[in-house]
């Protein structure tokens, strides 16, 4: 399936799946493990789950030392063969943590079978980053959020054309510039998804910085006109952000205006934070495809990632 078609069909990936649900409060904490397109789902879940226990998202080989047998480890790898994610599963099993695996197959599925762990399957045949909706729906349903999954689908379907039009406009503004995508504590995950989709689909660099931290460093860097004139700036925020961060969005807009730099400020549409974040995610996915088109790039292959994975064997 080509990239355009996969993105057209992205809303339908949000479909409730049948599975046994878990109660986050039954654990001392929850750690999501995954890399790249499979890692971002853990960041989303950290935002969506609001339990009284800690929820972490880990990208790498090791688990934090405090994860023990009373923790839940959720390993997500689309291919099932990502070595960092497998390493965390091995470590989690040694620590006696309870584990759940999500993949389209691969070693993660084999390990889950061998160790008698729950394994939730994802449809095969997609580049991992294009299967975000499947992975997220599965995780949301695992934690009893199937109603929200259906709401995301309806919101994306009804706003699809508007999202595509906006994405085209933003992509044009980024063409031949270095995209800088700013976020807030609530939109940080989406801003990072924009970066990674621009990297992998449009094959170009892109950077993030986040409020409120960027008000303590990044903003000073804007002083240099030689560099800032090479960049295209976007800021994503949500109305539910901390009121002081909303104030900081306004201050940021003022700073950009004074410097005469264009800053596109975007908010998602939807009835809940979850819907709005997926709205912005879909917008970023589309713009990365339009940007790929402007650069004459095929969005699908990620040859250097494949090379790195082969070099590590
Ligand atoms: C490729 C992509 C990558 C992979 C990452 C981890 O489309 O998005 O970021 O997601 O290399 O691989 P998986 O998802 O198979 O664990």
PDB file of C-alpha atoms and ligand atoms in Angstrom:
ATOM      1  CA  UNK A   1       0.000   0.000   0.000  1.00  0.00           C
ATOM      2  CA  UNK A   2       1.389   3.435  -0.831  1.00  0.00           C
ATOM      3  CA  UNK A   3       1.898   6.164   1.763  1.00  0.00           C
ATOM      4  CA  UNK A   4      -1.010   8.282   0.537  1.00  0.00           C
ATOM      5  CA  UNK A   5      -3.460   5.419   0.831  1.00  0.00           C
ATOM      6  CA  UNK A   6      -2.181   4.405   4.266  1.00  0.00           C
ATOM      7  CA  UNK A   7      -2.674   7.963   5.474  1.00  0.00           C
ATOM      8  CA  UNK A   8      -6.117   8.251   3.872  1.00  0.00           C
ATOM      9  CA  UNK A   9      -7.082   5.114   5.791  1.00  0.00           C
ATOM     10  CA  UNK A  10      -5.374   6.154   9.035  1.00  0.00           C
ATOM     11  CA  UNK A  11      -8.643   7.114  10.820  1.00  0.00           C
ATOM     12  CA  UNK A  12      -9.988   3.586  10.312  1.00  0.00           C
ATOM     13  CA  UNK A  13      -6.971   2.178  12.188  1.00  0.00           C
ATOM     14  CA  UNK A  14      -8.717   3.527  15.293  1.00  0.00           C
ATOM     15  CA  UNK A  15     -10.980   0.620  15.912  1.00  0.00           C
ATOM     16  CA  UNK A  16     -11.676  -1.063  19.228  1.00  0.00           C
ATOM     17  CA  UNK A  17      -9.977  -4.451  19.656  1.00  0.00           C
ATOM     18  CA  UNK A  18     -11.195  -7.285  21.874  1.00  0.00           C
ATOM     19  CA  UNK A  19      -8.776  -7.974  24.686  1.00  0.00           C
ATOM     20  CA  UNK A  20      -8.619  -8.499  28.407  1.00  0.00           C
ATOM     21  CA  UNK A  21      -8.384  -5.079  30.065  1.00  0.00           C
ATOM     22  CA  UNK A  22      -5.865  -4.113  32.709  1.00  0.00           C
ATOM     23  CA  UNK A  23      -6.367  -1.733  35.608  1.00  0.00           C
ATOM     24  CA  UNK A  24      -3.304   0.556  35.990  1.00  0.00           C
ATOM     25  CA  UNK A  25      -3.982   0.819  39.712  1.00  0.00           C
ATOM     26  CA  UNK A  26      -3.181  -2.902  40.105  1.00  0.00           C
ATOM     27  CA  UNK A  27       0.527  -2.154  39.632  1.00  0.00           C
ATOM     28  CA  UNK A  28       3.173  -0.157  41.465  1.00  0.00           C
ATOM     29  CA  UNK A  29       3.884   1.543  38.149  1.00  0.00           C
ATOM     30  CA  UNK A  30       3.718   1.040  34.388  1.00  0.00           C
ATOM     31  CA  UNK A  31       6.628   1.239  31.994  1.00  0.00           C
ATOM     32  CA  UNK A  32       6.086   1.397  28.242  1.00  0.00           C
ATOM     33  CA  UNK A  33       9.061   0.325  26.145  1.00  0.00           C
ATOM     34  CA  UNK A  34       9.499   0.887  22.413  1.00  0.00           C
ATOM     35  CA  UNK A  35      11.582   2.711  19.824  1.00  0.00           C
ATOM     36  CA  UNK A  36      10.763   5.107  16.979  1.00  0.00           C
ATOM     37  CA  UNK A  37       7.268   4.680  15.564  1.00  0.00           C
ATOM     38  CA  UNK A  38       6.577   2.060  18.248  1.00  0.00           C
ATOM     39  CA  UNK A  39       8.018   4.177  21.053  1.00  0.00           C
ATOM     40  CA  UNK A  40       5.736   7.152  20.600  1.00  0.00           C
ATOM     41  CA  UNK A  41       2.689   5.101  21.644  1.00  0.00           C
ATOM     42  CA  UNK A  42       4.151   4.880  25.151  1.00  0.00           C
ATOM     43  CA  UNK A  43       4.452   8.674  25.266  1.00  0.00           C
ATOM     44  CA  UNK A  44       0.801   9.017  24.230  1.00  0.00           C
ATOM     45  CA  UNK A  45      -0.298   6.483  26.848  1.00  0.00           C
ATOM     46  CA  UNK A  46       1.646   8.394  29.498  1.00  0.00           C
ATOM     47  CA  UNK A  47      -0.535  11.396  28.627  1.00  0.00           C
ATOM     48  CA  UNK A  48      -3.805   9.480  28.315  1.00  0.00           C
ATOM     49  CA  UNK A  49      -3.623   7.306  31.448  1.00  0.00           C
ATOM     50  CA  UNK A  50      -4.049   9.272  34.586  1.00  0.00           C
ATOM     51  CA  UNK A  51      -3.516   6.656  37.291  1.00  0.00           C
ATOM     52  CA  UNK A  52      -2.254   7.304  40.785  1.00  0.00           C
ATOM     53  CA  UNK A  53       0.826   5.215  39.945  1.00  0.00           C
ATOM     54  CA  UNK A  54       3.870   6.363  37.921  1.00  0.00           C
ATOM     55  CA  UNK A  55       3.755   5.805  34.146  1.00  0.00           C
ATOM     56  CA  UNK A  56       7.037   5.903  32.222  1.00  0.00           C
ATOM     57  CA  UNK A  57       7.990   5.659  28.587  1.00  0.00           C
ATOM     58  CA  UNK A  58      11.404   4.110  27.983  1.00  0.00           C
ATOM     59  CA  UNK A  59      13.436   4.232  24.782  1.00  0.00           C
ATOM     60  CA  UNK A  60      16.585   2.176  25.065  1.00  0.00           C
ATOM     61  CA  UNK A  61      18.128  -1.039  26.327  1.00  0.00           C
ATOM     62  CA  UNK A  62      17.657  -0.657  30.078  1.00  0.00           C
ATOM     63  CA  UNK A  63      14.794  -0.372  32.514  1.00  0.00           C
ATOM     64  CA  UNK A  64      15.025   2.011  35.466  1.00  0.00           C
ATOM     65  CA  UNK A  65      16.500   0.223  38.503  1.00  0.00           C
ATOM     66  CA  UNK A  66      13.312   0.704  40.565  1.00  0.00           C
ATOM     67  CA  UNK A  67      11.176  -1.410  38.191  1.00  0.00           C
ATOM     68  CA  UNK A  68      10.451  -4.651  40.054  1.00  0.00           C
ATOM     69  CA  UNK A  69       7.984  -7.560  40.165  1.00  0.00           C
ATOM     70  CA  UNK A  70       5.095  -5.245  41.091  1.00  0.00           C
ATOM     71  CA  UNK A  71       5.485  -3.182  37.898  1.00  0.00           C
ATOM     72  CA  UNK A  72       3.806  -3.744  34.547  1.00  0.00           C
ATOM     73  CA  UNK A  73       6.068  -3.678  31.482  1.00  0.00           C
ATOM     74  CA  UNK A  74       4.381  -3.059  28.113  1.00  0.00           C
ATOM     75  CA  UNK A  75       6.739  -3.780  25.197  1.00  0.00           C
ATOM     76  CA  UNK A  76       5.684  -2.478  21.775  1.00  0.00           C
ATOM     77  CA  UNK A  77       7.639  -3.171  18.592  1.00  0.00           C
ATOM     78  CA  UNK A  78       5.859  -3.211  15.246  1.00  0.00           C
ATOM     79  CA  UNK A  79       8.334  -5.671  13.723  1.00  0.00           C
ATOM     80  CA  UNK A  80       8.870  -7.424  17.026  1.00  0.00           C
ATOM     81  CA  UNK A  81      12.596  -7.454  16.314  1.00  0.00           C
ATOM     82  CA  UNK A  82      13.890  -4.167  17.723  1.00  0.00           C
ATOM     83  CA  UNK A  83      16.828  -5.056  19.929  1.00  0.00           C
ATOM     84  CA  UNK A  84      16.418  -2.271  22.493  1.00  0.00           C
ATOM     85  CA  UNK A  85      12.790  -3.311  23.161  1.00  0.00           C
ATOM     86  CA  UNK A  86      13.739  -6.992  23.351  1.00  0.00           C
ATOM     87  CA  UNK A  87      16.494  -6.101  25.817  1.00  0.00           C
ATOM     88  CA  UNK A  88      13.989  -4.374  28.132  1.00  0.00           C
ATOM     89  CA  UNK A  89      11.733  -7.427  27.983  1.00  0.00           C
ATOM     90  CA  UNK A  90      14.650  -9.697  28.924  1.00  0.00           C
ATOM     91  CA  UNK A  91      15.549  -7.384  31.790  1.00  0.00           C
ATOM     92  CA  UNK A  92      11.914  -7.109  32.916  1.00  0.00           C
ATOM     93  CA  UNK A  93      11.572 -10.888  32.967  1.00  0.00           C
ATOM     94  CA  UNK A  94      14.735 -11.173  35.091  1.00  0.00           C
ATOM     95  CA  UNK A  95      13.251  -8.664  37.531  1.00  0.00           C
ATOM     96  CA  UNK A  96      10.005 -10.651  37.627  1.00  0.00           C
ATOM     97  CA  UNK A  97       7.926  -7.739  36.264  1.00  0.00           C
ATOM     98  CA  UNK A  98       4.579  -8.583  34.708  1.00  0.00           C
ATOM     99  CA  UNK A  99       4.809  -8.057  30.957  1.00  0.00           C
ATOM    100  CA  UNK A 100       2.573  -7.627  27.911  1.00  0.00           C
ATOM    101  CA  UNK A 101       3.902  -7.602  24.313  1.00  0.00           C
ATOM    102  CA  UNK A 102       2.466  -5.891  21.247  1.00  0.00           C
ATOM    103  CA  UNK A 103       3.857  -6.616  17.772  1.00  0.00           C
ATOM    104  CA  UNK A 104       2.971  -7.798  14.284  1.00  0.00           C
ATOM    105  CA  UNK A 105       5.165 -10.882  14.860  1.00  0.00           C
ATOM    106  CA  UNK A 106       8.930 -11.291  15.215  1.00  0.00           C
ATOM    107  CA  UNK A 107      10.985 -12.213  18.267  1.00  0.00           C
ATOM    108  CA  UNK A 108       8.726 -10.353  20.667  1.00  0.00           C
ATOM    109  CA  UNK A 109       5.841 -12.630  19.701  1.00  0.00           C
ATOM    110  CA  UNK A 110       8.045 -15.736  20.020  1.00  0.00           C
ATOM    111  CA  UNK A 111       9.322 -14.639  23.438  1.00  0.00           C
ATOM    112  CA  UNK A 112       5.781 -13.901  24.623  1.00  0.00           C
ATOM    113  CA  UNK A 113       4.672 -17.404  23.579  1.00  0.00           C
ATOM    114  CA  UNK A 114       7.685 -19.019  25.220  1.00  0.00           C
ATOM    115  CA  UNK A 115       7.254 -17.110  28.467  1.00  0.00           C
ATOM    116  CA  UNK A 116       3.458 -17.436  28.493  1.00  0.00           C
ATOM    117  CA  UNK A 117       2.925 -13.676  28.340  1.00  0.00           C
ATOM    118  CA  UNK A 118      -0.072 -11.937  26.781  1.00  0.00           C
ATOM    119  CA  UNK A 119       0.724 -10.955  23.172  1.00  0.00           C
ATOM    120  CA  UNK A 120      -1.542  -8.550  21.277  1.00  0.00           C
ATOM    121  CA  UNK A 121      -1.158  -8.781  17.487  1.00  0.00           C
ATOM    122  CA  UNK A 122      -1.012  -5.815  15.091  1.00  0.00           C
ATOM    123  CA  UNK A 123      -1.860  -6.194  11.357  1.00  0.00           C
ATOM    124  CA  UNK A 124       1.211  -6.943   9.246  1.00  0.00           C
ATOM    125  CA  UNK A 125       2.482  -5.168   6.126  1.00  0.00           C
ATOM    126  CA  UNK A 126       2.904  -1.562   7.286  1.00  0.00           C
ATOM    127  CA  UNK A 127       6.027   0.513   7.894  1.00  0.00           C
ATOM    128  CA  UNK A 128       5.910   0.856  11.714  1.00  0.00           C
ATOM    129  CA  UNK A 129       5.258   4.611  11.727  1.00  0.00           C
ATOM    130  CA  UNK A 130       2.206   4.129   9.490  1.00  0.00           C
ATOM    131  CA  UNK A 131       0.712   1.675  11.991  1.00  0.00           C
ATOM    132  CA  UNK A 132       0.462   4.187  14.844  1.00  0.00           C
ATOM    133  CA  UNK A 133      -3.353   3.959  14.931  1.00  0.00           C
ATOM    134  CA  UNK A 134      -3.323   0.162  15.253  1.00  0.00           C
ATOM    135  CA  UNK A 135      -0.746   0.216  18.038  1.00  0.00           C
ATOM    136  CA  UNK A 136      -2.404   3.056  19.929  1.00  0.00           C
ATOM    137  CA  UNK A 137      -5.895   1.531  19.651  1.00  0.00           C
ATOM    138  CA  UNK A 138      -4.585  -1.774  20.978  1.00  0.00           C
ATOM    139  CA  UNK A 139      -2.902  -0.114  23.946  1.00  0.00           C
ATOM    140  CA  UNK A 140      -5.916   2.068  24.679  1.00  0.00           C
ATOM    141  CA  UNK A 141      -8.247  -0.942  24.606  1.00  0.00           C
ATOM    142  CA  UNK A 142      -5.835  -2.838  26.857  1.00  0.00           C
ATOM    143  CA  UNK A 143      -6.454  -0.115  29.433  1.00  0.00           C
ATOM    144  CA  UNK A 144     -10.229   0.032  28.857  1.00  0.00           C
ATOM    145  CA  UNK A 145     -10.309   3.124  26.648  1.00  0.00           C
ATOM    146  CA  UNK A 146     -12.232   1.689  23.685  1.00  0.00           C
ATOM    147  CA  UNK A 147     -14.843   4.501  23.689  1.00  0.00           C
ATOM    148  CA  UNK A 148     -12.060   7.058  23.215  1.00  0.00           C
ATOM    149  CA  UNK A 149     -10.674   5.002  20.314  1.00  0.00           C
ATOM    150  CA  UNK A 150     -14.001   5.303  18.471  1.00  0.00           C
ATOM    151  CA  UNK A 151     -14.141   9.056  19.232  1.00  0.00           C
ATOM    152  CA  UNK A 152     -10.697   9.558  17.677  1.00  0.00           C
ATOM    153  CA  UNK A 153     -11.828   7.794  14.503  1.00  0.00           C
ATOM    154  CA  UNK A 154     -14.978   9.922  14.170  1.00  0.00           C
ATOM    155  CA  UNK A 155     -13.062  13.151  14.820  1.00  0.00           C
ATOM    156  CA  UNK A 156     -10.340  12.358  12.260  1.00  0.00           C
ATOM    157  CA  UNK A 157     -12.837  11.235   9.636  1.00  0.00           C
ATOM    158  CA  UNK A 158     -14.984  14.343   9.954  1.00  0.00           C
ATOM    159  CA  UNK A 159     -11.988  16.714   9.871  1.00  0.00           C
ATOM    160  CA  UNK A 160      -9.857  14.911   7.283  1.00  0.00           C
ATOM    161  CA  UNK A 161     -10.234  17.377   4.395  1.00  0.00           C
ATOM    162  CA  UNK A 162      -9.672  20.400   6.630  1.00  0.00           C
ATOM    163  CA  UNK A 163      -6.560  18.741   8.076  1.00  0.00           C
ATOM    164  CA  UNK A 164      -5.175  18.007   4.597  1.00  0.00           C
ATOM    165  CA  UNK A 165      -5.696  21.611   3.440  1.00  0.00           C
ATOM    166  CA  UNK A 166      -3.914  22.983   6.518  1.00  0.00           C
ATOM    167  CA  UNK A 167      -1.125  20.417   6.174  1.00  0.00           C
ATOM    168  CA  UNK A 168      -0.495  21.513   2.587  1.00  0.00           C
ATOM    169  CA  UNK A 169      -0.210  25.140   3.697  1.00  0.00           C
ATOM    170  CA  UNK A 170       2.216  24.309   6.530  1.00  0.00           C
ATOM    171  CA  UNK A 171       4.294  22.045   4.270  1.00  0.00           C
ATOM    172  CA  UNK A 172       4.712  24.858   1.734  1.00  0.00           C
ATOM    173  CA  UNK A 173       5.914  27.200   4.487  1.00  0.00           C
ATOM    174  CA  UNK A 174       8.552  24.621   5.524  1.00  0.00           C
ATOM    175  CA  UNK A 175       9.859  23.863   2.027  1.00  0.00           C
ATOM    176  CA  UNK A 176      13.598  24.723   1.792  1.00  0.00           C
ATOM    177  CA  UNK A 177      13.620  25.793   5.459  1.00  0.00           C
ATOM    178  CA  UNK A 178      14.641  23.929   8.607  1.00  0.00           C
ATOM    179  CA  UNK A 179      11.364  23.142  10.398  1.00  0.00           C
ATOM    180  CA  UNK A 180      11.361  23.918  14.116  1.00  0.00           C
ATOM    181  CA  UNK A 181       8.338  22.475  15.920  1.00  0.00           C
ATOM    182  CA  UNK A 182       7.684  23.795  19.409  1.00  0.00           C
ATOM    183  CA  UNK A 183       5.426  22.042  21.895  1.00  0.00           C
ATOM    184  CA  UNK A 184       4.079  22.279  25.429  1.00  0.00           C
ATOM    185  CA  UNK A 185       3.869  19.566  28.111  1.00  0.00           C
ATOM    186  CA  UNK A 186       0.605  18.404  26.498  1.00  0.00           C
ATOM    187  CA  UNK A 187       1.705  18.643  22.846  1.00  0.00           C
ATOM    188  CA  UNK A 188       5.338  17.574  23.288  1.00  0.00           C
ATOM    189  CA  UNK A 189       4.608  14.041  22.047  1.00  0.00           C
ATOM    190  CA  UNK A 190       2.841  15.328  18.930  1.00  0.00           C
ATOM    191  CA  UNK A 191       5.607  17.860  18.227  1.00  0.00           C
ATOM    192  CA  UNK A 192       8.106  14.997  18.426  1.00  0.00           C
ATOM    193  CA  UNK A 193       5.936  12.900  16.087  1.00  0.00           C
ATOM    194  CA  UNK A 194       5.994  15.841  13.622  1.00  0.00           C
ATOM    195  CA  UNK A 195       9.782  15.870  13.827  1.00  0.00           C
ATOM    196  CA  UNK A 196      10.159  12.132  13.290  1.00  0.00           C
ATOM    197  CA  UNK A 197       7.623  12.040  10.437  1.00  0.00           C
ATOM    198  CA  UNK A 198       9.350  14.975   8.728  1.00  0.00           C
ATOM    199  CA  UNK A 199      12.688  13.160   9.205  1.00  0.00           C
ATOM    200  CA  UNK A 200      11.505   9.790   7.911  1.00  0.00           C
ATOM    201  CA  UNK A 201       8.950  10.756   5.260  1.00  0.00           C
ATOM    202  CA  UNK A 202      10.378  14.016   3.862  1.00  0.00           C
ATOM    203  CA  UNK A 203      13.991  12.962   4.512  1.00  0.00           C
ATOM    204  CA  UNK A 204      15.002  16.265   6.033  1.00  0.00           C
ATOM    205  CA  UNK A 205      16.112  17.599   9.406  1.00  0.00           C
ATOM    206  CA  UNK A 206      13.668  19.060  11.902  1.00  0.00           C
ATOM    207  CA  UNK A 207      14.060  20.116  15.529  1.00  0.00           C
ATOM    208  CA  UNK A 208      11.899  20.477  18.631  1.00  0.00           C
ATOM    209  CA  UNK A 209      11.951  22.618  21.750  1.00  0.00           C
ATOM    210  CA  UNK A 210       9.315  22.773  24.461  1.00  0.00           C
ATOM    211  CA  UNK A 211       7.620  25.253  26.741  1.00  0.00           C
ATOM    212  CA  UNK A 212       8.275  26.199  29.464  1.00  0.00           C
ATOM    213  CA  UNK A 213      11.937  25.049  29.182  1.00  0.00           C
ATOM    214  CA  UNK A 214      12.505  26.877  25.872  1.00  0.00           C
ATOM    215  CA  UNK A 215      11.809  30.163  27.648  1.00  0.00           C
ATOM    216  CA  UNK A 216      15.067  29.590  29.517  1.00  0.00           C
ATOM    217  CA  UNK A 217      17.400  29.031  26.511  1.00  0.00           C
ATOM    218  CA  UNK A 218      15.972  28.549  22.967  1.00  0.00           C
ATOM    219  CA  UNK A 219      14.460  32.042  22.802  1.00  0.00           C
ATOM    220  CA  UNK A 220      17.895  33.648  23.166  1.00  0.00           C
ATOM    221  CA  UNK A 221      19.050  31.718  20.088  1.00  0.00           C
ATOM    222  CA  UNK A 222      16.417  33.556  18.049  1.00  0.00           C
ATOM    223  CA  UNK A 223      18.622  36.658  18.223  1.00  0.00           C
ATOM    224  CA  UNK A 224      20.785  35.395  15.345  1.00  0.00           C
ATOM    225  CA  UNK A 225      19.076  36.481  12.082  1.00  0.00           C
ATOM    226  CA  UNK A 226      21.461  34.452   9.885  1.00  0.00           C
ATOM    227  CA  UNK A 227      20.241  31.213  11.417  1.00  0.00           C
ATOM    228  CA  UNK A 228      16.604  32.048  12.287  1.00  0.00           C
ATOM    229  CA  UNK A 229      15.985  33.112   8.695  1.00  0.00           C
ATOM    230  CA  UNK A 230      16.806  29.565   7.609  1.00  0.00           C
ATOM    231  CA  UNK A 231      14.026  28.141   9.788  1.00  0.00           C
ATOM    232  CA  UNK A 232      10.227  27.729   9.594  1.00  0.00           C
ATOM    233  CA  UNK A 233       8.583  27.835  13.036  1.00  0.00           C
ATOM    234  CA  UNK A 234       5.438  26.135  14.302  1.00  0.00           C
ATOM    235  CA  UNK A 235       4.082  25.999  17.857  1.00  0.00           C
ATOM    236  CA  UNK A 236       1.534  23.385  18.955  1.00  0.00           C
ATOM    237  CA  UNK A 237      -0.431  23.826  22.160  1.00  0.00           C
ATOM    238  CA  UNK A 238      -3.654  22.655  23.759  1.00  0.00           C
ATOM    239  CA  UNK A 239      -6.330  24.715  25.582  1.00  0.00           C
ATOM    240  CA  UNK A 240      -5.925  22.309  28.535  1.00  0.00           C
ATOM    241  CA  UNK A 241      -2.272  23.272  28.972  1.00  0.00           C
ATOM    242  CA  UNK A 242      -1.332  24.908  32.285  1.00  0.00           C
ATOM    243  CA  UNK A 243      -2.612  28.509  32.282  1.00  0.00           C
ATOM    244  CA  UNK A 244       0.947  29.788  32.763  1.00  0.00           C
ATOM    245  CA  UNK A 245       2.044  27.866  29.670  1.00  0.00           C
ATOM    246  CA  UNK A 246      -0.850  29.391  27.703  1.00  0.00           C
ATOM    247  CA  UNK A 247       0.428  32.769  28.862  1.00  0.00           C
ATOM    248  CA  UNK A 248       3.881  31.676  27.666  1.00  0.00           C
ATOM    249  CA  UNK A 249       2.420  30.846  24.227  1.00  0.00           C
ATOM    250  CA  UNK A 250       1.171  34.446  24.014  1.00  0.00           C
ATOM    251  CA  UNK A 251       4.550  35.788  25.121  1.00  0.00           C
ATOM    252  CA  UNK A 252       6.278  33.608  22.505  1.00  0.00           C
ATOM    253  CA  UNK A 253       3.960  34.998  19.817  1.00  0.00           C
ATOM    254  CA  UNK A 254       4.860  38.512  20.956  1.00  0.00           C
ATOM    255  CA  UNK A 255       8.613  37.766  20.813  1.00  0.00           C
ATOM    256  CA  UNK A 256       8.286  36.424  17.265  1.00  0.00           C
ATOM    257  CA  UNK A 257       6.213  39.428  16.182  1.00  0.00           C
ATOM    258  CA  UNK A 258       8.812  41.834  17.558  1.00  0.00           C
ATOM    259  CA  UNK A 259      11.549  39.988  15.657  1.00  0.00           C
ATOM    260  CA  UNK A 260       9.436  39.965  12.471  1.00  0.00           C
ATOM    261  CA  UNK A 261       9.489  36.132  12.257  1.00  0.00           C
ATOM    262  CA  UNK A 262       6.474  34.054  11.228  1.00  0.00           C
ATOM    263  CA  UNK A 263       5.327  31.604  13.920  1.00  0.00           C
ATOM    264  CA  UNK A 264       2.398  29.366  13.041  1.00  0.00           C
ATOM    265  CA  UNK A 265       0.459  28.587  16.229  1.00  0.00           C
ATOM    266  CA  UNK A 266      -1.784  25.538  15.930  1.00  0.00           C
ATOM    267  CA  UNK A 267      -4.383  23.911  18.178  1.00  0.00           C
ATOM    268  CA  UNK A 268      -6.115  20.604  17.471  1.00  0.00           C
ATOM    269  CA  UNK A 269      -9.879  20.313  17.082  1.00  0.00           C
ATOM    270  CA  UNK A 270     -11.942  17.837  19.072  1.00  0.00           C
ATOM    271  CA  UNK A 271     -13.984  17.363  22.223  1.00  0.00           C
ATOM    272  CA  UNK A 272     -11.164  15.987  24.357  1.00  0.00           C
ATOM    273  CA  UNK A 273      -7.402  16.296  24.736  1.00  0.00           C
ATOM    274  CA  UNK A 274      -6.979  12.847  23.165  1.00  0.00           C
ATOM    275  CA  UNK A 275      -9.005  13.790  20.088  1.00  0.00           C
ATOM    276  CA  UNK A 276      -7.168  17.099  19.699  1.00  0.00           C
ATOM    277  CA  UNK A 277      -3.745  15.470  20.008  1.00  0.00           C
ATOM    278  CA  UNK A 278      -4.576  12.891  17.345  1.00  0.00           C
ATOM    279  CA  UNK A 279      -5.962  15.688  15.146  1.00  0.00           C
ATOM    280  CA  UNK A 280      -2.589  17.454  15.331  1.00  0.00           C
ATOM    281  CA  UNK A 281      -0.775  14.154  14.800  1.00  0.00           C
ATOM    282  CA  UNK A 282      -2.743  13.495  11.614  1.00  0.00           C
ATOM    283  CA  UNK A 283      -1.991  17.043  10.457  1.00  0.00           C
ATOM    284  CA  UNK A 284       1.734  16.443  10.998  1.00  0.00           C
ATOM    285  CA  UNK A 285       1.609  13.111   9.185  1.00  0.00           C
ATOM    286  CA  UNK A 286      -0.036  14.725   6.160  1.00  0.00           C
ATOM    287  CA  UNK A 287       2.343  17.646   6.077  1.00  0.00           C
ATOM    288  CA  UNK A 288       5.332  15.282   6.168  1.00  0.00           C
ATOM    289  CA  UNK A 289       3.928  13.589   3.061  1.00  0.00           C
ATOM    290  CA  UNK A 290       3.337  16.899   1.272  1.00  0.00           C
ATOM    291  CA  UNK A 291       6.847  17.976   2.206  1.00  0.00           C
ATOM    292  CA  UNK A 292       8.214  14.689   0.839  1.00  0.00           C
ATOM    293  CA  UNK A 293       6.396  15.468  -2.396  1.00  0.00           C
ATOM    294  CA  UNK A 294       7.826  18.999  -2.566  1.00  0.00           C
ATOM    295  CA  UNK A 295      11.354  17.541  -2.136  1.00  0.00           C
ATOM    296  CA  UNK A 296      10.646  14.791  -4.689  1.00  0.00           C
ATOM    297  CA  UNK A 297      11.199  12.080  -2.031  1.00  0.00           C
ATOM    298  CA  UNK A 298       9.556   8.679  -1.728  1.00  0.00           C
ATOM    299  CA  UNK A 299       8.170   8.791   1.836  1.00  0.00           C
ATOM    300  CA  UNK A 300       8.316   5.032   2.478  1.00  0.00           C
ATOM    301  CA  UNK A 301      11.959   3.817   2.437  1.00  0.00           C
ATOM    302  CA  UNK A 302      14.167   4.557   5.445  1.00  0.00           C
ATOM    303  CA  UNK A 303      17.378   3.068   4.044  1.00  0.00           C
ATOM    304  CA  UNK A 304      19.741   4.398   6.670  1.00  0.00           C
ATOM    305  CA  UNK A 305      17.614   2.935   9.506  1.00  0.00           C
ATOM    306  CA  UNK A 306      17.652  -0.431   7.695  1.00  0.00           C
ATOM    307  CA  UNK A 307      21.437  -0.128   7.251  1.00  0.00           C
ATOM    308  CA  UNK A 308      21.955   0.582  10.976  1.00  0.00           C
ATOM    309  CA  UNK A 309      19.770  -2.376  12.005  1.00  0.00           C
ATOM    310  CA  UNK A 310      21.709  -4.710   9.642  1.00  0.00           C
ATOM    311  CA  UNK A 311      25.058  -3.357  10.872  1.00  0.00           C
ATOM    312  CA  UNK A 312      24.109  -4.251  14.442  1.00  0.00           C
ATOM    313  CA  UNK A 313      23.483  -7.950  13.664  1.00  0.00           C
TER     314      UNK A 313
HETATM  315  C1  LIG B   1       9.919   2.922  10.579  1.00  0.00           C
HETATM  316  C2  LIG B   1       9.903   3.626  11.865  1.00  0.00           C
HETATM  317  C3  LIG B   1      11.001   3.341  12.869  1.00  0.00           C
HETATM  318  C4  LIG B   1      10.700   2.066  13.677  1.00  0.00           C
HETATM  319  C5  LIG B   1      11.811   1.796  14.692  1.00  0.00           C
HETATM  320  C6  LIG B   1      11.518   0.617  15.609  1.00  0.00           C
HETATM  321  O1  LIG B   1       8.685   3.133   9.907  1.00  0.00           O
HETATM  322  O2  LIG B   1       9.060   4.409  12.117  1.00  0.00           O
HETATM  323  O3  LIG B   1      11.098   4.468  13.713  1.00  0.00           O
HETATM  324  O4  LIG B   1       9.465   2.194  14.344  1.00  0.00           O
HETATM  325  O5  LIG B   1      13.006   1.570  14.023  1.00  0.00           O
HETATM  326  O6  LIG B   1      11.127  -0.510  14.886  1.00  0.00           O
HETATM  327  P1  LIG B   1       9.825  -1.314  15.356  1.00  0.00           P
HETATM  328  O7  LIG B   1       8.696  -0.342  15.298  1.00  0.00           O
HETATM  329  O8  LIG B   1       9.688  -2.431  14.382  1.00  0.00           O
HETATM  330  O9  LIG B   1      10.108  -1.777  16.754  1.00  0.00           O
END
